Amino acid sequence: MDASARATFNQHFTAEKYETFLTSLNDGLPNPVPFRVAETPIFLTDDFRDKLVAAGNSIIDTVLQPGFKELTERSIPNKWRLPNENDHPHFIALDFGVCKDADGQIVPKLIELQGFPSLYGFQVHLGNTYREVFNIDTNKTIYFSGLNEQSYLELLKKTILGPYQPDEVVLMDVNAPEQKTAVDFYITQRYLGIPVISLSDLQQQGDQLFYEVNGEQKRIRRIYNRLIFDEIDGDDHIFNQVVDIRQPLDVEWITHPNWFYRISKFTMPYLHGDHIPKTQFLHELIQIPADLENYVLKPLFSFAGQGVIIDVKPDDIKNITDPENWILQQKVNYEPVIQAPDGGVKAEIRLLYLWPDGNTRPTLAISLARLSRGKMIGVRYNQDFDWVGGTIAFQQR
């Protein structure tokens, strides 16, 4: 991490500035940001940024390999498999822990990955607010791949809108206004002009979908999908009440829901390299490791850390009835490299890629980061601490 930028930031930090930052962050939003936002961004050195980029590239290379779809067919639950899947995901997110290797070097280690959109709108607003309130140098940027705010938003628009008009593309979630990520929905709406709707707002005529605005039906050409099927998995009757989106419908998905499963924890056992923790499917485990305390047990089909067993015991493994749906992953030990006023804080950096139709490869565009003092990274595990929560990484322009 950039020690000089950190020292400058901490020297000028005050609790009053942080309160001003939160006020500015919430200004103009329908509701205040419902999750904790950290007091500070992360400042990357060129060296660590280059390590992140190289690690990300090697993972993207795996996704681009011929046969990746065949390799990941088993990842998609039959009840959530949708027709008309496209050739590639439009969004990829790679989560890296900031760790220390055996040689004492600070290195990225992959924690998780997903073929699903993240806070692509909110992160722009967040980075701009940090810069304005804390007077961050203009020679530092939140963007990768030579992008700036204008070219980033153009790439986001190309990815989500494609050839369509904003009113032909909808951002959809199960109950969109009630989601913790709704702040991102409405900022995205501000940037792109697309409507935000809930699953229950969909109307069907034949194989076409519509939504209603001011009493007028509008045809939906594309769905910018923010719905995770886990959220409705427990409701066996939901598609008796709303449009069954699993039908063959004349609509494009950005990104298609099948990619949520293909690029996920399921992919981890197929990845290799110094930045990848040893991972294997539980049903392929021949022998329980003697150093089981150095592993975590993760269900394939869950999100936000739910169901993860950190302190694994042999009986935990033996008691699992569907081992094909679990992975055993070597623990990643986060190094508390972010210097808060009262000591070190652990960090995780999510690289966010955009892959519009027509491009041969996804573009690394922006980041999302999380700071933690708790046992697990994530806002829900750090509610009683300060200098933790959601943030973003700045790097040298």
mmCIF file of C-alpha atoms in Angstrom:
data_model
loop_
_atom_site.group_PDB
_atom_site.id
_atom_site.type_symbol
_atom_site.label_atom_id
_atom_site.label_comp_id
_atom_site.label_asym_id
_atom_site.label_seq_id
_atom_site.Cartn_x
_atom_site.Cartn_y
_atom_site.Cartn_z
ATOM 1 C CA MET A 1 0.000 0.000 0.000
ATOM 2 C CA ASP A 2 1.157 3.555 -0.720
ATOM 3 C CA ALA A 3 2.723 4.655 2.573
ATOM 4 C CA SER A 4 3.145 8.286 1.527
ATOM 5 C CA ALA A 5 -0.485 8.718 0.460
ATOM 6 C CA ARG A 6 -1.610 6.923 3.620
ATOM 7 C CA ALA A 7 0.428 9.209 5.863
ATOM 8 C CA THR A 8 -0.951 12.312 4.145
ATOM 9 C CA PHE A 9 -4.543 11.098 4.387
ATOM 10 C CA ASN A 10 -4.281 10.124 8.073
ATOM 11 C CA GLN A 11 -2.551 13.379 8.991
ATOM 12 C CA HIS A 12 -5.479 15.420 7.651
ATOM 13 C CA PHE A 13 -8.294 13.068 8.684
ATOM 14 C CA THR A 14 -10.831 14.255 11.256
ATOM 15 C CA ALA A 15 -14.098 12.810 12.500
ATOM 16 C CA GLU A 16 -15.794 15.993 11.295
ATOM 17 C CA LYS A 17 -14.521 15.415 7.742
ATOM 18 C CA TYR A 18 -15.890 11.881 7.846
ATOM 19 C CA GLU A 19 -19.320 13.182 8.861
ATOM 20 C CA THR A 20 -19.148 15.707 6.018
ATOM 21 C CA PHE A 21 -18.191 12.853 3.696
ATOM 22 C CA LEU A 22 -21.238 10.783 4.728
ATOM 23 C CA THR A 23 -23.545 13.777 4.348
ATOM 24 C CA SER A 24 -22.173 14.473 0.880
ATOM 25 C CA LEU A 25 -22.384 10.778 -0.069
ATOM 26 C CA ASN A 26 -26.075 10.659 0.852
ATOM 27 C CA ASP A 27 -26.977 14.015 -0.677
ATOM 28 C CA GLY A 28 -29.549 13.605 -3.454
ATOM 29 C CA LEU A 29 -30.135 9.884 -2.822
ATOM 30 C CA PRO A 30 -33.691 8.593 -2.175
ATOM 31 C CA ASN A 31 -32.466 6.981 1.070
ATOM 32 C CA PRO A 32 -29.169 7.049 3.004
ATOM 33 C CA VAL A 33 -26.596 4.403 2.095
ATOM 34 C CA PRO A 34 -27.721 1.393 4.209
ATOM 35 C CA PHE A 35 -24.286 -0.210 4.674
ATOM 36 C CA ARG A 36 -21.197 1.061 6.438
ATOM 37 C CA VAL A 37 -18.790 3.038 4.287
ATOM 38 C CA ALA A 38 -15.201 3.190 5.525
ATOM 39 C CA GLU A 39 -13.435 6.328 6.687
ATOM 40 C CA THR A 40 -10.759 5.895 4.059
ATOM 41 C CA PRO A 41 -10.080 4.648 0.547
ATOM 42 C CA ILE A 42 -7.157 2.335 -0.246
ATOM 43 C CA PHE A 43 -4.058 3.747 -1.947
ATOM 44 C CA LEU A 44 -2.318 1.190 -4.176
ATOM 45 C CA THR A 45 1.349 1.191 -5.053
ATOM 46 C CA ASP A 46 2.171 0.639 -8.719
ATOM 47 C CA ASP A 47 3.738 -2.697 -7.796
ATOM 48 C CA PHE A 48 0.676 -4.073 -6.017
ATOM 49 C CA ARG A 49 -1.643 -2.730 -8.718
ATOM 50 C CA ASP A 50 0.418 -4.595 -11.325
ATOM 51 C CA LYS A 51 0.180 -7.798 -9.264
ATOM 52 C CA LEU A 52 -3.591 -7.422 -9.093
ATOM 53 C CA VAL A 53 -3.865 -6.831 -12.834
ATOM 54 C CA ALA A 54 -1.640 -9.823 -13.657
ATOM 55 C CA ALA A 55 -3.598 -12.101 -11.304
ATOM 56 C CA GLY A 56 -6.858 -10.939 -12.848
ATOM 57 C CA ASN A 57 -5.574 -11.499 -16.384
ATOM 58 C CA SER A 58 -4.623 -15.097 -15.644
ATOM 59 C CA ILE A 59 -8.139 -15.820 -14.329
ATOM 60 C CA ILE A 60 -9.753 -14.151 -17.329
ATOM 61 C CA ASP A 61 -7.564 -16.355 -19.554
ATOM 62 C CA THR A 62 -9.154 -19.423 -17.930
ATOM 63 C CA VAL A 63 -12.658 -18.093 -18.594
ATOM 64 C CA LEU A 64 -11.684 -17.474 -22.232
ATOM 65 C CA GLN A 65 -10.384 -21.009 -22.778
ATOM 66 C CA PRO A 66 -12.321 -23.202 -25.240
ATOM 67 C CA GLY A 67 -14.533 -25.616 -23.347
ATOM 68 C CA PHE A 68 -15.162 -23.365 -20.333
ATOM 69 C CA LYS A 69 -18.919 -23.704 -20.781
ATOM 70 C CA GLU A 70 -18.719 -27.500 -20.916
ATOM 71 C CA LEU A 71 -16.502 -27.464 -17.828
ATOM 72 C CA THR A 72 -19.055 -25.455 -15.839
ATOM 73 C CA GLU A 73 -22.321 -27.061 -17.018
ATOM 74 C CA ARG A 74 -22.809 -28.786 -13.648
ATOM 75 C CA SER A 75 -22.654 -25.461 -11.840
ATOM 76 C CA ILE A 76 -26.135 -24.369 -12.972
ATOM 77 C CA PRO A 77 -29.009 -25.769 -10.860
ATOM 78 C CA ASN A 78 -31.660 -27.254 -13.150
ATOM 79 C CA LYS A 79 -34.463 -25.215 -11.580
ATOM 80 C CA TRP A 80 -32.597 -21.965 -12.348
ATOM 81 C CA ARG A 81 -31.214 -22.758 -15.798
ATOM 82 C CA LEU A 82 -32.486 -20.218 -18.331
ATOM 83 C CA PRO A 83 -32.571 -20.578 -22.132
ATOM 84 C CA ASN A 84 -30.942 -18.269 -24.701
ATOM 85 C CA GLU A 85 -27.612 -17.992 -22.915
ATOM 86 C CA ASN A 86 -25.086 -15.772 -24.679
ATOM 87 C CA ASP A 87 -21.393 -16.435 -25.353
ATOM 88 C CA HIS A 88 -19.847 -14.491 -22.477
ATOM 89 C CA PRO A 89 -20.684 -12.705 -19.231
ATOM 90 C CA HIS A 90 -21.016 -8.922 -19.407
ATOM 91 C CA PHE A 91 -19.640 -8.497 -15.878
ATOM 92 C CA ILE A 92 -16.898 -10.268 -13.940
ATOM 93 C CA ALA A 93 -15.894 -9.525 -10.350
ATOM 94 C CA LEU A 94 -12.724 -10.958 -8.780
ATOM 95 C CA ASP A 95 -12.241 -10.651 -5.012
ATOM 96 C CA PHE A 96 -8.628 -10.616 -3.792
ATOM 97 C CA GLY A 97 -7.468 -10.578 -0.191
ATOM 98 C CA VAL A 98 -4.408 -8.475 0.573
ATOM 99 C CA CYS A 99 -1.986 -10.985 2.085
ATOM 100 C CA LYS A 100 1.670 -11.626 2.900
ATOM 101 C CA ASP A 101 3.527 -14.510 1.255
ATOM 102 C CA ALA A 102 6.285 -16.710 2.701
ATOM 103 C CA ASP A 103 8.893 -14.165 1.606
ATOM 104 C CA GLY A 104 7.144 -11.333 3.421
ATOM 105 C CA GLN A 105 5.860 -9.725 0.210
ATOM 106 C CA ILE A 106 2.375 -8.201 0.062
ATOM 107 C CA VAL A 107 0.437 -10.187 -2.554
ATOM 108 C CA PRO A 108 -3.161 -10.638 -3.770
ATOM 109 C CA LYS A 109 -4.920 -13.956 -3.093
ATOM 110 C CA LEU A 110 -8.174 -14.828 -4.821
ATOM 111 C CA ILE A 111 -11.071 -15.262 -2.393
ATOM 112 C CA GLU A 112 -14.052 -15.521 -4.706
ATOM 113 C CA LEU A 113 -15.263 -14.601 -8.170
ATOM 114 C CA GLN A 114 -18.621 -13.964 -9.805
ATOM 115 C CA GLY A 115 -20.092 -13.506 -13.255
ATOM 116 C CA PHE A 116 -22.569 -10.975 -11.980
ATOM 117 C CA PRO A 117 -22.751 -7.169 -11.725
ATOM 118 C CA SER A 118 -21.587 -5.303 -8.657
ATOM 119 C CA LEU A 119 -21.779 -1.622 -7.660
ATOM 120 C CA TYR A 120 -20.662 -0.223 -11.016
ATOM 121 C CA GLY A 121 -22.620 3.007 -10.513
ATOM 122 C CA PHE A 122 -22.133 3.618 -6.804
ATOM 123 C CA GLN A 123 -18.343 3.234 -6.971
ATOM 124 C CA VAL A 124 -18.060 6.269 -9.272
ATOM 125 C CA HIS A 125 -20.089 8.358 -6.821
ATOM 126 C CA LEU A 126 -18.072 6.980 -3.891
ATOM 127 C CA GLY A 127 -14.697 7.738 -5.474
ATOM 128 C CA ASN A 128 -15.771 11.263 -6.435
ATOM 129 C CA THR A 129 -17.000 11.945 -2.898
ATOM 130 C CA TYR A 130 -13.751 10.741 -1.286
ATOM 131 C CA ARG A 131 -11.792 12.948 -3.671
ATOM 132 C CA GLU A 132 -13.874 16.066 -3.032
ATOM 133 C CA VAL A 133 -14.145 15.855 0.768
ATOM 134 C CA PHE A 134 -10.642 14.583 1.530
ATOM 135 C CA ASN A 135 -8.905 16.552 -1.241
ATOM 136 C CA ILE A 136 -7.245 13.506 -2.811
ATOM 137 C CA ASP A 137 -4.559 14.340 -5.383
ATOM 138 C CA THR A 138 -5.745 14.646 -8.961
ATOM 139 C CA ASN A 139 -2.820 12.428 -10.030
ATOM 140 C CA LYS A 140 -4.642 9.486 -8.442
ATOM 141 C CA THR A 141 -7.520 7.707 -10.160
ATOM 142 C CA ILE A 142 -10.135 5.086 -9.309
ATOM 143 C CA TYR A 143 -10.110 3.735 -12.883
ATOM 144 C CA PHE A 144 -8.032 1.035 -14.589
ATOM 145 C CA SER A 145 -7.083 0.430 -18.233
ATOM 146 C CA GLY A 146 -6.497 4.129 -18.918
ATOM 147 C CA LEU A 147 -10.159 4.994 -18.361
ATOM 148 C CA ASN A 148 -11.450 8.249 -16.915
ATOM 149 C CA GLU A 149 -14.951 9.038 -15.690
ATOM 150 C CA GLN A 150 -16.274 9.877 -19.145
ATOM 151 C CA SER A 151 -14.803 6.834 -20.918
ATOM 152 C CA TYR A 152 -15.806 4.589 -18.017
ATOM 153 C CA LEU A 153 -19.448 5.697 -18.225
ATOM 154 C CA GLU A 154 -19.349 5.249 -22.002
ATOM 155 C CA LEU A 155 -18.107 1.679 -21.510
ATOM 156 C CA LEU A 156 -20.791 1.048 -18.872
ATOM 157 C CA LYS A 157 -23.427 2.414 -21.250
ATOM 158 C CA LYS A 158 -22.118 0.272 -24.128
ATOM 159 C CA THR A 159 -22.239 -2.811 -21.895
ATOM 160 C CA ILE A 160 -25.718 -2.297 -20.444
ATOM 161 C CA LEU A 161 -27.597 -0.460 -23.198
ATOM 162 C CA GLY A 162 -25.902 -1.870 -26.278
ATOM 163 C CA PRO A 163 -27.918 -0.796 -29.346
ATOM 164 C CA TYR A 164 -31.081 0.028 -27.372
ATOM 165 C CA GLN A 165 -32.643 3.194 -25.990
ATOM 166 C CA PRO A 166 -32.588 3.683 -22.189
ATOM 167 C CA ASP A 167 -36.350 3.111 -21.862
ATOM 168 C CA GLU A 168 -35.978 -0.279 -23.609
ATOM 169 C CA VAL A 169 -33.577 -1.554 -20.921
ATOM 170 C CA VAL A 170 -34.639 -2.136 -17.309
ATOM 171 C CA LEU A 171 -32.609 -2.719 -14.172
ATOM 172 C CA MET A 172 -34.467 -5.494 -12.346
ATOM 173 C CA ASP A 173 -34.277 -7.083 -8.910
ATOM 174 C CA VAL A 174 -36.799 -9.050 -6.889
ATOM 175 C CA ASN A 175 -37.899 -6.073 -4.750
ATOM 176 C CA ALA A 176 -35.621 -3.409 -6.156
ATOM 177 C CA PRO A 177 -36.399 -0.457 -3.801
ATOM 178 C CA GLU A 178 -35.887 -2.653 -0.718
ATOM 179 C CA GLN A 179 -32.454 -4.014 -1.637
ATOM 180 C CA LYS A 180 -29.369 -2.861 0.270
ATOM 181 C CA THR A 181 -27.808 -2.212 -3.120
ATOM 182 C CA ALA A 182 -30.732 0.005 -4.222
ATOM 183 C CA VAL A 183 -28.417 3.006 -3.859
ATOM 184 C CA ASP A 184 -26.429 1.607 -6.801
ATOM 185 C CA PHE A 185 -29.636 1.048 -8.792
ATOM 186 C CA TYR A 186 -30.669 4.696 -8.565
ATOM 187 C CA ILE A 187 -27.201 6.057 -9.262
ATOM 188 C CA THR A 188 -27.044 3.795 -12.327
ATOM 189 C CA GLN A 189 -30.437 5.158 -13.345
ATOM 190 C CA ARG A 190 -29.030 8.680 -12.993
ATOM 191 C CA TYR A 191 -26.036 7.862 -15.217
ATOM 192 C CA LEU A 192 -27.821 5.781 -17.889
ATOM 193 C CA GLY A 193 -31.449 6.869 -17.750
ATOM 194 C CA ILE A 194 -32.814 3.325 -17.416
ATOM 195 C CA PRO A 195 -35.870 2.494 -15.278
ATOM 196 C CA VAL A 196 -35.518 0.486 -12.064
ATOM 197 C CA ILE A 197 -38.204 -2.171 -11.639
ATOM 198 C CA SER A 198 -39.056 -5.127 -9.445
ATOM 199 C CA LEU A 199 -39.763 -8.670 -10.596
ATOM 200 C CA SER A 200 -43.462 -8.100 -9.901
ATOM 201 C CA ASP A 201 -43.504 -5.160 -12.358
ATOM 202 C CA LEU A 202 -42.913 -7.433 -15.370
ATOM 203 C CA GLN A 203 -45.878 -7.906 -17.702
ATOM 204 C CA GLN A 204 -45.978 -10.616 -20.362
ATOM 205 C CA GLN A 205 -47.684 -10.744 -23.754
ATOM 206 C CA GLY A 206 -46.772 -13.860 -25.701
ATOM 207 C CA ASP A 207 -42.985 -14.171 -25.388
ATOM 208 C CA GLN A 208 -42.473 -10.426 -24.937
ATOM 209 C CA LEU A 209 -42.018 -8.529 -21.690
ATOM 210 C CA PHE A 210 -43.280 -5.048 -20.803
ATOM 211 C CA TYR A 211 -43.314 -2.616 -17.900
ATOM 212 C CA GLU A 212 -45.710 0.226 -17.281
ATOM 213 C CA VAL A 213 -44.923 3.921 -16.899
ATOM 214 C CA ASN A 214 -47.589 6.618 -16.588
ATOM 215 C CA GLY A 215 -50.223 4.156 -17.754
ATOM 216 C CA GLU A 216 -48.276 3.246 -20.914
ATOM 217 C CA GLN A 217 -46.770 -0.171 -21.615
ATOM 218 C CA LYS A 218 -43.118 -0.129 -22.688
ATOM 219 C CA ARG A 219 -41.440 -3.086 -24.418
ATOM 220 C CA ILE A 220 -38.385 -4.508 -22.631
ATOM 221 C CA ARG A 221 -35.546 -5.412 -24.988
ATOM 222 C CA ARG A 222 -32.874 -5.985 -22.331
ATOM 223 C CA ILE A 223 -32.862 -6.776 -18.632
ATOM 224 C CA TYR A 224 -29.898 -5.512 -16.619
ATOM 225 C CA ASN A 225 -30.292 -8.347 -14.163
ATOM 226 C CA ARG A 226 -29.569 -7.773 -10.468
ATOM 227 C CA LEU A 227 -31.727 -10.650 -9.237
ATOM 228 C CA ILE A 228 -29.907 -13.492 -7.480
ATOM 229 C CA PHE A 229 -32.031 -16.626 -7.526
ATOM 230 C CA ASP A 230 -30.925 -17.535 -3.983
ATOM 231 C CA GLU A 231 -33.153 -14.694 -2.786
ATOM 232 C CA ILE A 232 -36.300 -16.347 -4.140
ATOM 233 C CA ASP A 233 -35.222 -19.976 -3.807
ATOM 234 C CA GLY A 234 -37.320 -20.527 -0.689
ATOM 235 C CA ASP A 235 -40.572 -19.380 -2.316
ATOM 236 C CA ASP A 236 -41.925 -22.323 -4.299
ATOM 237 C CA HIS A 237 -44.973 -20.349 -5.440
ATOM 238 C CA ILE A 238 -43.349 -17.111 -6.577
ATOM 239 C CA PHE A 239 -43.835 -17.839 -10.278
ATOM 240 C CA ASN A 240 -47.540 -18.329 -9.672
ATOM 241 C CA GLN A 241 -47.624 -14.647 -8.732
ATOM 242 C CA VAL A 242 -45.139 -13.060 -11.156
ATOM 243 C CA VAL A 243 -43.853 -13.691 -14.676
ATOM 244 C CA ASP A 244 -41.814 -16.902 -14.831
ATOM 245 C CA ILE A 245 -38.536 -15.530 -16.204
ATOM 246 C CA ARG A 246 -37.235 -19.067 -16.801
ATOM 247 C CA GLN A 247 -39.354 -19.306 -19.972
ATOM 248 C CA PRO A 248 -37.924 -18.805 -23.469
ATOM 249 C CA LEU A 249 -38.604 -15.065 -23.725
ATOM 250 C CA ASP A 250 -37.792 -12.577 -26.460
ATOM 251 C CA VAL A 251 -35.491 -10.513 -24.259
ATOM 252 C CA GLU A 252 -31.721 -10.138 -23.786
ATOM 253 C CA TRP A 253 -30.117 -10.626 -20.385
ATOM 254 C CA ILE A 254 -27.250 -8.408 -19.255
ATOM 255 C CA THR A 255 -25.731 -10.572 -17.957
ATOM 256 C CA HIS A 256 -27.463 -13.907 -18.511
ATOM 257 C CA PRO A 257 -28.298 -15.522 -15.114
ATOM 258 C CA ASN A 258 -26.455 -18.755 -15.990
ATOM 259 C CA TRP A 259 -23.146 -16.874 -15.714
ATOM 260 C CA PHE A 260 -23.785 -16.238 -12.005
ATOM 261 C CA TYR A 261 -23.182 -19.966 -11.518
ATOM 262 C CA ARG A 262 -20.525 -20.583 -14.150
ATOM 263 C CA ILE A 263 -18.168 -17.910 -12.762
ATOM 264 C CA SER A 264 -18.426 -18.492 -9.037
ATOM 265 C CA LYS A 265 -16.916 -20.593 -6.273
ATOM 266 C CA PHE A 266 -17.514 -23.485 -8.690
ATOM 267 C CA THR A 267 -14.677 -22.158 -10.870
ATOM 268 C CA MET A 268 -12.082 -22.087 -8.071
ATOM 269 C CA PRO A 269 -10.867 -25.712 -8.339
ATOM 270 C CA TYR A 270 -10.037 -25.127 -12.019
ATOM 271 C CA LEU A 271 -7.799 -22.125 -11.324
ATOM 272 C CA HIS A 272 -4.065 -22.347 -10.639
ATOM 273 C CA GLY A 273 -1.233 -19.985 -9.772
ATOM 274 C CA ASP A 274 0.487 -18.343 -6.821
ATOM 275 C CA HIS A 275 -2.536 -16.071 -6.304
ATOM 276 C CA ILE A 276 -5.002 -18.998 -6.066
ATOM 277 C CA PRO A 277 -5.516 -20.804 -2.726
ATOM 278 C CA LYS A 278 -5.650 -24.590 -3.016
ATOM 279 C CA THR A 279 -9.308 -25.511 -3.641
ATOM 280 C CA GLN A 280 -11.097 -28.765 -4.389
ATOM 281 C CA PHE A 281 -14.631 -30.071 -4.651
ATOM 282 C CA LEU A 282 -15.554 -31.860 -1.457
ATOM 283 C CA HIS A 283 -16.824 -34.967 -3.274
ATOM 284 C CA GLU A 284 -13.366 -35.323 -4.871
ATOM 285 C CA LEU A 285 -11.574 -35.163 -1.512
ATOM 286 C CA ILE A 286 -9.630 -38.395 -1.016
ATOM 287 C CA GLN A 287 -8.323 -37.657 2.454
ATOM 288 C CA ILE A 288 -9.149 -34.971 5.022
ATOM 289 C CA PRO A 289 -6.066 -32.705 5.330
ATOM 290 C CA ALA A 290 -4.042 -33.163 8.514
ATOM 291 C CA ASP A 291 -3.894 -29.365 8.840
ATOM 292 C CA LEU A 292 -7.655 -28.903 8.546
ATOM 293 C CA GLU A 293 -7.418 -25.743 10.658
ATOM 294 C CA ASN A 294 -5.876 -24.083 7.585
ATOM 295 C CA TYR A 295 -8.991 -24.633 5.440
ATOM 296 C CA VAL A 296 -12.509 -23.220 5.138
ATOM 297 C CA LEU A 297 -15.597 -25.061 3.943
ATOM 298 C CA LYS A 298 -17.841 -23.202 1.513
ATOM 299 C CA PRO A 299 -21.202 -24.066 -0.062
ATOM 300 C CA LEU A 300 -21.204 -23.479 -3.811
ATOM 301 C CA PHE A 301 -24.679 -22.002 -3.941
ATOM 302 C CA SER A 302 -24.790 -19.186 -1.423
ATOM 303 C CA PHE A 303 -23.747 -15.556 -1.370
ATOM 304 C CA ALA A 304 -22.562 -12.848 1.076
ATOM 305 C CA GLY A 305 -20.596 -15.400 3.130
ATOM 306 C CA GLN A 306 -23.660 -17.393 4.198
ATOM 307 C CA GLY A 307 -23.048 -21.005 5.190
ATOM 308 C CA VAL A 308 -19.241 -20.726 5.270
ATOM 309 C CA ILE A 309 -17.594 -22.830 8.000
ATOM 310 C CA ILE A 310 -14.366 -21.156 9.110
ATOM 311 C CA ASP A 311 -13.205 -23.439 11.928
ATOM 312 C CA VAL A 312 -13.661 -26.750 10.124
ATOM 313 C CA LYS A 313 -13.812 -30.033 12.056
ATOM 314 C CA PRO A 314 -13.683 -33.515 10.480
ATOM 315 C CA ASP A 315 -17.316 -34.083 11.475
ATOM 316 C CA ASP A 316 -18.342 -30.981 9.532
ATOM 317 C CA ILE A 317 -17.086 -32.662 6.379
ATOM 318 C CA LYS A 318 -18.534 -36.078 7.224
ATOM 319 C CA ASN A 319 -21.974 -34.615 7.987
ATOM 320 C CA ILE A 320 -22.408 -32.909 4.620
ATOM 321 C CA THR A 321 -24.938 -34.857 2.565
ATOM 322 C CA ASP A 322 -24.287 -33.119 -0.783
ATOM 323 C CA PRO A 323 -20.468 -32.882 -0.996
ATOM 324 C CA GLU A 324 -20.642 -32.184 -4.741
ATOM 325 C CA ASN A 325 -22.073 -28.783 -3.802
ATOM 326 C CA TRP A 326 -19.229 -27.781 -1.458
ATOM 327 C CA ILE A 327 -15.576 -26.812 -1.783
ATOM 328 C CA LEU A 328 -12.742 -27.097 0.693
ATOM 329 C CA GLN A 329 -10.470 -24.097 0.296
ATOM 330 C CA GLN A 330 -7.141 -23.254 1.855
ATOM 331 C CA LYS A 331 -7.489 -20.344 4.270
ATOM 332 C CA VAL A 332 -6.255 -16.981 3.147
ATOM 333 C CA ASN A 333 -4.674 -14.972 5.937
ATOM 334 C CA TYR A 334 -5.270 -11.285 5.426
ATOM 335 C CA GLU A 335 -2.444 -8.958 6.362
ATOM 336 C CA PRO A 336 -3.578 -5.788 8.211
ATOM 337 C CA VAL A 337 -1.829 -3.447 5.786
ATOM 338 C CA ILE A 338 -4.151 -0.428 5.979
ATOM 339 C CA GLN A 339 -2.882 1.834 8.722
ATOM 340 C CA ALA A 340 -5.759 3.288 10.737
ATOM 341 C CA PRO A 341 -4.983 5.741 13.570
ATOM 342 C CA ASP A 342 -5.159 2.851 16.067
ATOM 343 C CA GLY A 343 -3.477 0.044 14.121
ATOM 344 C CA GLY A 344 -3.723 -2.176 11.071
ATOM 345 C CA VAL A 345 -6.882 -3.063 9.157
ATOM 346 C CA LYS A 346 -7.392 -5.969 6.732
ATOM 347 C CA ALA A 347 -8.471 -5.336 3.147
ATOM 348 C CA GLU A 348 -10.092 -7.082 0.207
ATOM 349 C CA ILE A 349 -10.125 -5.620 -3.297
ATOM 350 C CA ARG A 350 -12.715 -6.542 -5.916
ATOM 351 C CA LEU A 351 -11.665 -5.971 -9.511
ATOM 352 C CA LEU A 352 -14.678 -5.090 -11.659
ATOM 353 C CA TYR A 353 -14.654 -5.902 -15.380
ATOM 354 C CA LEU A 354 -17.015 -4.787 -18.154
ATOM 355 C CA TRP A 355 -17.491 -6.883 -21.295
ATOM 356 C CA PRO A 356 -19.830 -5.330 -23.857
ATOM 357 C CA ASP A 357 -20.994 -7.306 -26.876
ATOM 358 C CA GLY A 358 -18.485 -7.070 -29.709
ATOM 359 C CA ASN A 359 -15.386 -6.891 -27.502
ATOM 360 C CA THR A 360 -13.069 -9.899 -27.587
ATOM 361 C CA ARG A 361 -12.085 -9.581 -23.912
ATOM 362 C CA PRO A 362 -13.417 -7.943 -20.746
ATOM 363 C CA THR A 363 -11.953 -4.603 -19.642
ATOM 364 C CA LEU A 364 -10.780 -4.080 -16.061
ATOM 365 C CA ALA A 365 -12.586 -0.864 -15.237
ATOM 366 C CA ILE A 366 -12.890 0.023 -11.542
ATOM 367 C CA SER A 367 -12.646 -1.523 -8.077
ATOM 368 C CA LEU A 368 -14.679 -2.103 -4.970
ATOM 369 C CA ALA A 369 -12.838 -2.636 -1.693
ATOM 370 C CA ARG A 370 -13.764 -3.644 1.830
ATOM 371 C CA LEU A 371 -11.927 -3.052 5.085
ATOM 372 C CA SER A 372 -12.285 -5.367 8.054
ATOM 373 C CA ARG A 373 -11.218 -5.936 11.628
ATOM 374 C CA GLY A 374 -13.605 -8.882 12.100
ATOM 375 C CA LYS A 375 -13.102 -12.574 11.522
ATOM 376 C CA MET A 376 -14.606 -12.298 8.045
ATOM 377 C CA ILE A 377 -14.550 -9.584 5.419
ATOM 378 C CA GLY A 378 -17.959 -8.044 4.857
ATOM 379 C CA VAL A 379 -20.095 -5.289 6.279
ATOM 380 C CA ARG A 380 -22.303 -7.581 8.360
ATOM 381 C CA TYR A 381 -19.268 -8.918 10.255
ATOM 382 C CA ASN A 382 -17.808 -5.497 11.108
ATOM 383 C CA GLN A 383 -20.735 -3.455 12.366
ATOM 384 C CA ASP A 384 -19.166 -2.648 15.741
ATOM 385 C CA PHE A 385 -15.840 -1.305 14.411
ATOM 386 C CA ASP A 386 -14.620 1.892 12.810
ATOM 387 C CA TRP A 387 -12.256 2.279 9.826
ATOM 388 C CA VAL A 388 -14.071 -0.679 8.238
ATOM 389 C CA GLY A 389 -16.705 -1.110 5.533
ATOM 390 C CA GLY A 390 -17.094 -0.498 1.833
ATOM 391 C CA THR A 391 -14.549 1.648 0.021
ATOM 392 C CA ILE A 392 -12.581 1.962 -3.222
ATOM 393 C CA ALA A 393 -8.950 1.835 -4.361
ATOM 394 C CA PHE A 394 -7.033 4.800 -5.785
ATOM 395 C CA GLN A 395 -3.913 4.316 -7.869
ATOM 396 C CA GLN A 396 -1.391 6.510 -9.634
ATOM 397 C CA ARG A 397 -2.901 7.900 -12.812
#
